[in-house]
XYZ file of C-alpha atoms in Angstrom:
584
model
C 118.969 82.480 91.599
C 116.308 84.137 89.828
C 113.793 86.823 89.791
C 110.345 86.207 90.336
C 107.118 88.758 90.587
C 103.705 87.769 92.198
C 101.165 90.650 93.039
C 97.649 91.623 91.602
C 96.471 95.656 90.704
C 94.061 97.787 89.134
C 94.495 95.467 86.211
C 93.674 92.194 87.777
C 91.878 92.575 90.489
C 88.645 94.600 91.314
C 88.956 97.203 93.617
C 87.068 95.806 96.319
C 89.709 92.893 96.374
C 92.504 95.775 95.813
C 90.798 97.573 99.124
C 91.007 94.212 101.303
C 94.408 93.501 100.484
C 96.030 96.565 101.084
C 99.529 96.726 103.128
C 100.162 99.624 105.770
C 103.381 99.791 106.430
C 103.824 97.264 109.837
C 102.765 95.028 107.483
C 104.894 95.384 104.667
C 107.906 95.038 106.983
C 106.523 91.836 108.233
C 106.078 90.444 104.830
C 109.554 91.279 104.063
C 111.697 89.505 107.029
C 109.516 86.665 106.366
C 109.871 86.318 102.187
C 113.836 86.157 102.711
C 113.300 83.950 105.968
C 111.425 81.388 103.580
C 113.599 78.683 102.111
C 113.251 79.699 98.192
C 113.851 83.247 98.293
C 116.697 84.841 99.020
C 116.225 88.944 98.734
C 112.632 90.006 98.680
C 111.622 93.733 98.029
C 107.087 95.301 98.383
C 106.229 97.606 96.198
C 102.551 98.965 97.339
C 100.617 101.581 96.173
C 97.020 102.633 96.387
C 96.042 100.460 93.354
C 99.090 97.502 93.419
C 100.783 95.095 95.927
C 103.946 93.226 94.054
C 106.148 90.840 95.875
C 109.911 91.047 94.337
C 112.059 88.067 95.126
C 115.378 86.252 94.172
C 114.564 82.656 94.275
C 116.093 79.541 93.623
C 112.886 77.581 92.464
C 110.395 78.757 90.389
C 107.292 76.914 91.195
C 107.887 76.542 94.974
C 108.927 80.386 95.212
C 105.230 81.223 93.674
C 103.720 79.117 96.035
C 105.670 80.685 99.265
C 105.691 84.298 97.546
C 101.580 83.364 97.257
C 100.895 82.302 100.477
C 102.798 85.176 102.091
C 100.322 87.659 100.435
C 97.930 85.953 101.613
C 98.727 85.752 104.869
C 99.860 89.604 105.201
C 96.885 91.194 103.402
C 94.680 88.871 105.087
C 92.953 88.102 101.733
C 92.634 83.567 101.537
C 94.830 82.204 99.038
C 91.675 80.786 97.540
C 90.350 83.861 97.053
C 92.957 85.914 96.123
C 94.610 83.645 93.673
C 92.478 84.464 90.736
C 93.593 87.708 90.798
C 96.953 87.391 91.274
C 99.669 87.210 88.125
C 103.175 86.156 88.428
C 106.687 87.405 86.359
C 109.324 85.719 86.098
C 113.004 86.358 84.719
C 113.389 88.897 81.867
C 109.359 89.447 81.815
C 109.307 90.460 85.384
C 111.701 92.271 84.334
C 110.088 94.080 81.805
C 106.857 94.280 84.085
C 108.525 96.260 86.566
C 110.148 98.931 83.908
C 106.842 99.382 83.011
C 105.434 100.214 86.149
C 108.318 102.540 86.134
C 107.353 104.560 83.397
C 104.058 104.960 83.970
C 102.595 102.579 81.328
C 101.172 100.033 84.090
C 99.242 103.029 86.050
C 96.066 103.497 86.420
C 96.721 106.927 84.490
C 99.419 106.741 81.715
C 102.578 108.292 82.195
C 101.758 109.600 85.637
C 105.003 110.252 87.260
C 104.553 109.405 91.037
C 105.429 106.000 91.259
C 108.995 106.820 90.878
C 108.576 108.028 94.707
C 107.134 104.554 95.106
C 109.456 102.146 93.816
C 112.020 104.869 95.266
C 110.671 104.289 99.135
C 110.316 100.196 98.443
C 113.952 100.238 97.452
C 114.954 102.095 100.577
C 112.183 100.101 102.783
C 114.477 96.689 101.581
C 117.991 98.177 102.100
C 116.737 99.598 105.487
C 115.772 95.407 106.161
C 118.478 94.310 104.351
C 116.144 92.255 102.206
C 117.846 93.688 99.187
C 120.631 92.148 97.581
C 123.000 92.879 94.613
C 119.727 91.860 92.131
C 117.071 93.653 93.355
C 119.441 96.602 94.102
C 120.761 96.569 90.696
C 117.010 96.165 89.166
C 115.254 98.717 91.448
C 118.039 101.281 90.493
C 117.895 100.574 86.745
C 114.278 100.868 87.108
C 114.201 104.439 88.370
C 116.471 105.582 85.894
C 114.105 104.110 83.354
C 111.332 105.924 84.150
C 113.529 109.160 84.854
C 114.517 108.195 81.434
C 111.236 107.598 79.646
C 110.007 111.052 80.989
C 112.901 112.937 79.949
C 113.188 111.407 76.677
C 109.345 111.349 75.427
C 106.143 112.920 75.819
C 104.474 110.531 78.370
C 103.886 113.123 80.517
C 101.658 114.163 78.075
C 99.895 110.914 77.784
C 98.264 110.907 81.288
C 98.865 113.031 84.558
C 98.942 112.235 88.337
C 96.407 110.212 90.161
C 95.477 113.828 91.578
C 95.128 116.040 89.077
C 93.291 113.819 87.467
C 90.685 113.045 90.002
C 90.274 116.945 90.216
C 89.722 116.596 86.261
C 86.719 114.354 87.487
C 85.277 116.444 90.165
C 85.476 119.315 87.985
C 83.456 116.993 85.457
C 85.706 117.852 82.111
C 85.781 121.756 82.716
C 88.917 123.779 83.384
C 90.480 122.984 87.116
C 91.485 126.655 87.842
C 88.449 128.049 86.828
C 86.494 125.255 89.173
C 88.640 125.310 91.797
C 88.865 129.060 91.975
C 87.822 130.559 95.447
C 86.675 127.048 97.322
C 87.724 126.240 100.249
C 89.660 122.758 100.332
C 90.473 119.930 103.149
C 93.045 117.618 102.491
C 93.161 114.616 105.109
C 96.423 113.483 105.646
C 99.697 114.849 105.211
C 101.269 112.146 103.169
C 103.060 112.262 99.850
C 99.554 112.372 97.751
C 98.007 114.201 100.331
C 100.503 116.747 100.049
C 100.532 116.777 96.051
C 96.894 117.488 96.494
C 96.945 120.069 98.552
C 100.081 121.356 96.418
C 97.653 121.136 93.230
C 94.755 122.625 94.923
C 96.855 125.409 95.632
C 98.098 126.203 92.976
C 95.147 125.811 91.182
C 93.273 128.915 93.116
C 91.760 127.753 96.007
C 91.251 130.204 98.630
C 91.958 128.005 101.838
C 93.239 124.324 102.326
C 92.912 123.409 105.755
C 95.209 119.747 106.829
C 93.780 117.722 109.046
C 96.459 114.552 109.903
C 96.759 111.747 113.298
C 99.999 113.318 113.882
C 99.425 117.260 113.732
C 102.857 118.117 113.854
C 102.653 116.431 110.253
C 99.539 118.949 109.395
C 101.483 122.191 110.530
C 104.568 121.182 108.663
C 102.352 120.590 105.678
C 100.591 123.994 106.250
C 103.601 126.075 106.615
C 104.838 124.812 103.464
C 101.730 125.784 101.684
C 101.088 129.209 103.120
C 105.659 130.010 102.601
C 105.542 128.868 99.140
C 106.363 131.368 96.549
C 104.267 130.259 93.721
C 100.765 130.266 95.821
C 98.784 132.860 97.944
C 96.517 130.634 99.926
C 95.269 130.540 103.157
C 96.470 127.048 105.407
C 95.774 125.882 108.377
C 95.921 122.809 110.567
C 93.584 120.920 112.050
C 93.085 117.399 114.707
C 91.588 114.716 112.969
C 88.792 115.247 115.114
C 87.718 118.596 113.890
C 87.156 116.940 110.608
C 82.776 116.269 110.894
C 83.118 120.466 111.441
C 85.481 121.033 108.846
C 83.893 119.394 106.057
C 80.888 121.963 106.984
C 82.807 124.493 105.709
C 84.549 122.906 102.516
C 83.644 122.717 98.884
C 86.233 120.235 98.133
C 87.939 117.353 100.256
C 90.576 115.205 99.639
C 91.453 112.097 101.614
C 94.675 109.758 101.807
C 95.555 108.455 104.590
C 96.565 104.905 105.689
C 93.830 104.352 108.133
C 92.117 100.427 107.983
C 88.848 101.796 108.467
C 86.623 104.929 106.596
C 87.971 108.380 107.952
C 84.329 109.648 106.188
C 81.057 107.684 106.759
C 78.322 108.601 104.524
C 76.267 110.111 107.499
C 79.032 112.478 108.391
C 78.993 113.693 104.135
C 75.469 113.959 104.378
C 75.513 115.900 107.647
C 77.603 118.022 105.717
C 75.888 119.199 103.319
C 72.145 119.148 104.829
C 70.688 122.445 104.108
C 73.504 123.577 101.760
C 71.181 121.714 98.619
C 67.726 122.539 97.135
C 66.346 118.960 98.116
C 67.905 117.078 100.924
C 71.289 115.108 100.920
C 69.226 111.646 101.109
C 67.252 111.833 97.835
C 69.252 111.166 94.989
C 68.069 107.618 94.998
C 64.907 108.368 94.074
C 63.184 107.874 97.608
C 59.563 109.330 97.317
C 58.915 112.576 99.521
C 56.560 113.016 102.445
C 53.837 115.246 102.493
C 54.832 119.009 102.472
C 59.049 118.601 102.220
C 59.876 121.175 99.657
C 62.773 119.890 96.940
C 62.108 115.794 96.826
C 61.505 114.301 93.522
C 59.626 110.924 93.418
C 61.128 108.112 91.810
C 58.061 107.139 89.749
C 55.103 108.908 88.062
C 54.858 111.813 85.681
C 56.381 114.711 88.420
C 59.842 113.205 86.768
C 59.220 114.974 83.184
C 58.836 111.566 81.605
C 56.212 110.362 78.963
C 53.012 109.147 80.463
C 52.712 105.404 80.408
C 51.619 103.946 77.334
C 49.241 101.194 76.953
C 46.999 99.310 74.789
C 43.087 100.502 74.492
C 42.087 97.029 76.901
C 43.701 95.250 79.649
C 41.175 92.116 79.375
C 43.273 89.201 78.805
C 46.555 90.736 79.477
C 48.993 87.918 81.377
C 50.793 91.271 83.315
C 49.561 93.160 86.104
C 48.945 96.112 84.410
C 48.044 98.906 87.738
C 51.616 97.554 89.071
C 53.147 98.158 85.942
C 51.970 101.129 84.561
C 52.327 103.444 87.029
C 56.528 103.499 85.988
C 56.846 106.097 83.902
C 57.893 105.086 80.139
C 57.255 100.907 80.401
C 55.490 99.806 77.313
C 54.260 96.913 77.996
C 54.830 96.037 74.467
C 58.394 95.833 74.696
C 60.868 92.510 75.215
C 61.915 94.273 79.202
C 57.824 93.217 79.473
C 58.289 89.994 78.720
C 61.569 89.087 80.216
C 61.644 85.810 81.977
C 58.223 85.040 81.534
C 57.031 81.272 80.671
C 56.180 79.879 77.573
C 52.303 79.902 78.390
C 52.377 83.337 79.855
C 53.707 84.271 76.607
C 51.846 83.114 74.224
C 48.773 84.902 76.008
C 50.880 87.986 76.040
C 51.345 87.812 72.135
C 47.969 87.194 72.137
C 46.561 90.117 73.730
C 49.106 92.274 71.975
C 47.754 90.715 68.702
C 44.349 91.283 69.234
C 44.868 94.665 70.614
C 45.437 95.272 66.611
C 43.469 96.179 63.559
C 44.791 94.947 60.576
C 48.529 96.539 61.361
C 46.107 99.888 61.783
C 47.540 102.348 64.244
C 45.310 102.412 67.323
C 44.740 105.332 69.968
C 46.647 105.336 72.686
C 45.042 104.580 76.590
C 43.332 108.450 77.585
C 45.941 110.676 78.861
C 48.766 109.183 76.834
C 51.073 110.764 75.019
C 49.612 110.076 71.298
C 48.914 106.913 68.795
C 50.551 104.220 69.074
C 51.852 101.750 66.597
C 52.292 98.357 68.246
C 53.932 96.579 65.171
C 57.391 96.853 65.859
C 57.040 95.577 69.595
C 54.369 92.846 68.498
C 57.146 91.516 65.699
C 59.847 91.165 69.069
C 57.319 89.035 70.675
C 56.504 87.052 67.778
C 60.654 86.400 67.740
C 60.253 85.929 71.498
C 57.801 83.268 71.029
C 60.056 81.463 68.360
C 63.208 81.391 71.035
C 60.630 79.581 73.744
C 59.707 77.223 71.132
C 63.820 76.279 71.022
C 64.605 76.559 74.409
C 61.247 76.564 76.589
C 61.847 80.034 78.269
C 62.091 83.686 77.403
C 65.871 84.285 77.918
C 66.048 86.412 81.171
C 69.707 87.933 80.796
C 67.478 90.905 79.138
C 68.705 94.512 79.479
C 65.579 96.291 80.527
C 64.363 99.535 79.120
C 66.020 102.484 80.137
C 64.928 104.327 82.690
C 65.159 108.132 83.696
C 66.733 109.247 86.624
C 65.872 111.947 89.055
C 67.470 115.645 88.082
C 70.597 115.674 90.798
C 71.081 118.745 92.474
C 74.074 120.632 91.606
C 77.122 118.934 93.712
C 78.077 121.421 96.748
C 80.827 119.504 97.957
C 83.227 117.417 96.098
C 85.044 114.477 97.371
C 88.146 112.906 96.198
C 89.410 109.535 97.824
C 92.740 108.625 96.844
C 93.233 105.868 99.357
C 93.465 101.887 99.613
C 91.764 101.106 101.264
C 89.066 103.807 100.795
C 88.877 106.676 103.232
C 85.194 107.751 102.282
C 82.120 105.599 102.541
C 81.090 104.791 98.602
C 77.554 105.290 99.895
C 78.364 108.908 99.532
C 77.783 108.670 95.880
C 74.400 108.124 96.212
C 74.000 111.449 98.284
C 72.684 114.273 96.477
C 74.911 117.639 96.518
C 77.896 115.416 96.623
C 80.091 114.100 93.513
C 82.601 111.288 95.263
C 85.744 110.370 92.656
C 87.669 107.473 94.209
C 90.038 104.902 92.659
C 87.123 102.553 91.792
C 85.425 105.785 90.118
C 89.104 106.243 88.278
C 89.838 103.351 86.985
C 86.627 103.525 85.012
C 87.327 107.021 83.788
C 90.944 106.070 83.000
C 89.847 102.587 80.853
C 88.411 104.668 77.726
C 91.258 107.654 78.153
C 93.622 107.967 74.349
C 96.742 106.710 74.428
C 99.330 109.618 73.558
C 101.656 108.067 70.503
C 104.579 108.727 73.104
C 103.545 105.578 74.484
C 104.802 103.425 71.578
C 108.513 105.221 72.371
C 108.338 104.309 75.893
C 107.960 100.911 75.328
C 110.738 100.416 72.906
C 112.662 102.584 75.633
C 111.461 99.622 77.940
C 112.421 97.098 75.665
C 116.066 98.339 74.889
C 116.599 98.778 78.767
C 115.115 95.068 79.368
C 117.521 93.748 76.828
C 120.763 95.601 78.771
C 120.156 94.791 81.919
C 119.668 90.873 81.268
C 122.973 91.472 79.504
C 124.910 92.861 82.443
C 122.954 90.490 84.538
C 124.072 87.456 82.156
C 127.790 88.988 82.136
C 127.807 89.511 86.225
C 127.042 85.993 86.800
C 130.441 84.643 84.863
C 132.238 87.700 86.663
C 133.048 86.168 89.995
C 134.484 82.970 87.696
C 136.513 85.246 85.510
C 137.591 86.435 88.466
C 138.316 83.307 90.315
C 140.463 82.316 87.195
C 142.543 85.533 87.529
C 143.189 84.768 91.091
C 144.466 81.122 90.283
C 146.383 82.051 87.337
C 148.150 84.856 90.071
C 148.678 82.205 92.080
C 150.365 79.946 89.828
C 152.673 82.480 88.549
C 153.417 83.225 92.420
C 154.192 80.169 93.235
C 156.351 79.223 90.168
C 158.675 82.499 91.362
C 159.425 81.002 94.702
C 159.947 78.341 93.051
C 162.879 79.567 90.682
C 163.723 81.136 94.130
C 164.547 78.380 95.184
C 166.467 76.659 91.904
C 168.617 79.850 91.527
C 169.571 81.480 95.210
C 171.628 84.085 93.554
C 169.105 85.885 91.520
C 169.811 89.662 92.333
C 166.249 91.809 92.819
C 166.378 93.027 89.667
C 166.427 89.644 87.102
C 163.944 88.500 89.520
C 161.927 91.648 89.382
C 162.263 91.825 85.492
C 161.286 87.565 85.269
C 157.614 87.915 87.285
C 156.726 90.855 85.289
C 157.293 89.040 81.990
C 155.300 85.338 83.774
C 152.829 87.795 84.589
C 152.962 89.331 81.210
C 152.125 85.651 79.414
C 149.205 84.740 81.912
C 147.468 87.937 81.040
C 148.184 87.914 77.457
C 146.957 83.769 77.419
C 143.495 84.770 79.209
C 143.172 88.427 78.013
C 141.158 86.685 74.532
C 139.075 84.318 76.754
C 138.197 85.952 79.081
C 136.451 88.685 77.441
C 135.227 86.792 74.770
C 133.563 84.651 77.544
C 132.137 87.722 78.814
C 130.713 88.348 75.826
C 129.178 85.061 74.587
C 127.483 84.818 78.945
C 125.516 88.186 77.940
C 124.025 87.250 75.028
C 120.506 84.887 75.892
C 121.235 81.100 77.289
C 124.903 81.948 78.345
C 125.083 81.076 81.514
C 126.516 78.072 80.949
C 129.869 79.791 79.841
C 130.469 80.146 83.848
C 129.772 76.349 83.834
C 132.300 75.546 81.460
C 134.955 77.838 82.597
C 134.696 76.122 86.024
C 134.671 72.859 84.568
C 137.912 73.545 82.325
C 140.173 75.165 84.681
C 139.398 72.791 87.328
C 138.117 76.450 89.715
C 137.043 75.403 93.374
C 133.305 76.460 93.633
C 133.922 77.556 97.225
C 136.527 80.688 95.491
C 133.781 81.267 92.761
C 131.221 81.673 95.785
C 133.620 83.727 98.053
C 133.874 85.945 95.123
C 130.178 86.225 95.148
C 129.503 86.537 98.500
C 132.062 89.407 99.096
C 130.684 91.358 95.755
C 126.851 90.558 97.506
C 128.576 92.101 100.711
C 129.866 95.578 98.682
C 126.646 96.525 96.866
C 124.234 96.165 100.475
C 126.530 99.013 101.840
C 125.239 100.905 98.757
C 122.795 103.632 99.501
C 119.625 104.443 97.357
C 119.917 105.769 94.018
């Protein structure tokens, strides 16, 4: 048998695919029984989280356990295979191995080094033994994994490197500036009363909040969650519980929200967020797109035209001739319609009479005036010498290329956020059209990832990975030398047999052998046996845990002549001993 990893995450999959194929917990559970009830695999362990879904396995064929451990995703997250394929990566042997270590420590996270997905793999481990989908490998390489990252944490400055998923989506809300000092005195609502949920309301605590008001499905959940905040020793903040359904009134009254909670569909719609905050902002919670106002609302900010503090369009002295539509172009604040985001796409005619005009709108190189009301002179050399190039790419290929960035334009002044929203779940809690809503800043894993992608590595990270390394490299070992074990052992228990029967044997021959001769004779037999296979069998040992020893076990079968069926008991009852194992 062997180990074998399929799954897709943060790193290989966008999170709109991440959102879709998210596992509650039914599901999970379902996706277990029915990996190990599939022909290739024979223990089968989930690990999800908010931004991966990994299918562990022991299989006995490689290609046909990716295709089962493939189509079983599928099914479960309800993704197609189709569609989810290209997104999905697979491990196998030592390097799924090594993927999972990694994941361990913290260097496969969306933030480096963060520490909570030891209470991940920790609950998928449990979730298989609870099944009994777990056997003596994934038992043995869950365990090992935890005390990796336990490892890599104590032993190095990871921590360092990154933090949790929570604090650092507070480090987004507050937008770079201290936590404490941002946090200090808001009033916070944390929906759901979960293991993140609670580390957020934990954090927010502890960073100064004044209140933090739960709301959870089950409320007993909430008031457990609330006691604990209000009792702890280390915090002096106000908590309450709440019914999920007091949550449109709540978020009223908060300056910060956090949301994690396993429900399929949003817990926050964007008209709830901007019911919210209506009346708490200078301009209303609909205008950050850049929506034009109607006549007398105080605070809106038109999209287009000079109220946005931009330069005045610019223009040449004449439109005669001009191939654009100069009135529909002109009124955007800042296009030149000398520039290349002018001419983008445009044919090779249309072109040519654009250089044109642009040509003759020029005296001799001379600087000419700008149109009245414009900002100041205008020198259209530069731009005229990117059309001229223009015009010798449409001569190549017949057409302006049209993958053009276009000029840059200015955006609306935001007002500044009043409430702050943090969605830590997969899929997402809070509609993403809340970003567009002025007053609010929304951080959620899609948000995150981006942040994360250009954050330093901490040098720590290079010490974790040899840590990783090491630890790959000694538990392929003990893997390698576990697989010859129940042969080694087999061979002891024929060479005891032997010996056993040769003493009834000499039973038999000499009748009148008093108890102690015969005593004294099986302990030196026995002596012999152990002292003959004392050298082999460690040796063996040794040679099966270095790389491509397996086939010691082979050979030892093959030259002692061992029934497979004793080598397999052996197996079976070790397989029996470690699934009465609890957690580590």
């Amino acid at each position: 048998m062997s180990l074998l990893v399929v799954g897709l995450s943060h790193r290989s999959a966008p999170v709109s695919v991440l959102e879709r194929a998210s596992l509650n917990a039914d599901a999970q559970v379902k996706l277990l029984q029915d990996t190990v009830a599939a022909e290739p695999a024979a223990e089968a362990a989930v690990l999800a989280t908010c931004n991966r879904i990994e299918l562990y396995a022991d299989v006995d064929k490689f290609h046909a356990g990716v295709a089962e451990l493939s189509t079983l995703l599928a099914q479960h997250s309800g993704v197609g295979l189709e569609e989810l394929t290209p997104y999905l990566y697979v491990h196998y042997e030592d390097r799924a191995v090594h993927h999972l270590f990694s994941v361990a420590c913290g260097l496969d996270s969306m933030v480096v080094g963060e520490g909570q997905i030891l209470g991940q793999i920790k609950d998928s481990l449990a979730r298989a033994q609870e099944l009994n989908s777990a056997g003596r490998l994934l038992n043995d390489l869950f365990q090992q994994a935890l005390r990796v990252g336990k490892r890599a944490h104590s032993e190095t400055g990871i921590d360092r490197a990154g933090q949790s998923l929570v604090t650092f989506g507070l480090e987004q809300l507050a937008a770079g500036g201290d936590v404490q000092t941002w946090a200090r005195g808001k009033k916070a609502l944390v929906i759901g009363a979960g293991s993140m949920s609670s580390l957020a309301a934990a954090t927010l605590a502890r960073a100064g909040v004044a209140e933090v008001v739960v709301a959870n499905r089950t409320f007993d959940r909430a008031e457990r969650l609330a006691q604990i905040l209000a009792e702890g020793d280390d915090t002096d903040v106000l908590a309450r519980a709440v019914p999920m359904e007091s949550v449109p009134f709540e978020l009223t009254r908060a300056d910060v929200a956090v949301s994690c909670t396993g429900a399929t569909g949003l817990v926050m719609t964007a008209e709830s967020v901007a019911a919210a905050v209506e009346g708490r902002t200078a301009a209303p919670s609909g205008v950050a797109d850049g929506t034009p106002a109607p006549d007398g609302e105080p605070g809106r900010t038109a999209a287009t035209g000079a109220g946005r503090g931009n330069p005045p369009a610019t223009g040449l002295g004449g439109e005669d001739g001009c191939p654009l539509d100069l009135p529909a172009v002109q009124g955007t604040a800042g296009f030149s319609v000398l520039g290349e985001a002018a001419v983008a796409g445009m044919a090779a005619a249309d072109l040519e009479q654009h250089a044109a005009w642009v040509d003759n709108g020029t005296v001799g190189g001379a600087q000419r005036a700008a149109r009245p009301g414009t900002a100041g002179p205008l020198d259209p050399t530069p731009d005229a010498d990117a059309i001229a190039a223009l015009a010798a790419t449409v001569a190549a290929v017949g057409r302006i290329p049209e993958r053009r960035r276009p000029e840059p334009a200015d955006e609306p002044p935001r007002p500044q956020p009043v409430l702050f929203l943090l969605d830590l779940a997969m899929p997402r809690d809070i509609d993403a059209a809340a970003h567009r809503l002025a007053g609010v800043r929304l951080v959620d894993i899609e948000s995150l990832a981006e942040a994360s992608a250009g954050a330093p590595m901490a040098a720590d990270v290079d010490q974790v990975r040899r840590i990783v390394s090491d630890e790959v490299a000694a538990f392929g070992a003990a893997l390698r030398a576990a697989h010859i074990t129940p042969t080694v052992v087999a061979l002891r228990t024929m060479a005891a047999d032997v010996v056993a029967s040769e003493i009834a044997r000499l039973d038999g021959r000499l009748p009148g052998l008093d108890d102690k001769h015969r005593a004294e004779i099986t302990q030196t037999v026995r002596r012999v046996v152990d002292k003959l296979l004392h050298a082999p069998t460690v040796r063996v040992k040794q040679l099966a845990a270095e790389p491509g020893g397996a086939g010691y076990a082979d050979a030892l079968r093959t030259l002692f002549d061992l029934d497979p069926e004793t080598v397999a008991a052996v197996s079976r009852a070790e397989d029996s001993t470690e699934k009465d194992r609890g957690p580590a």
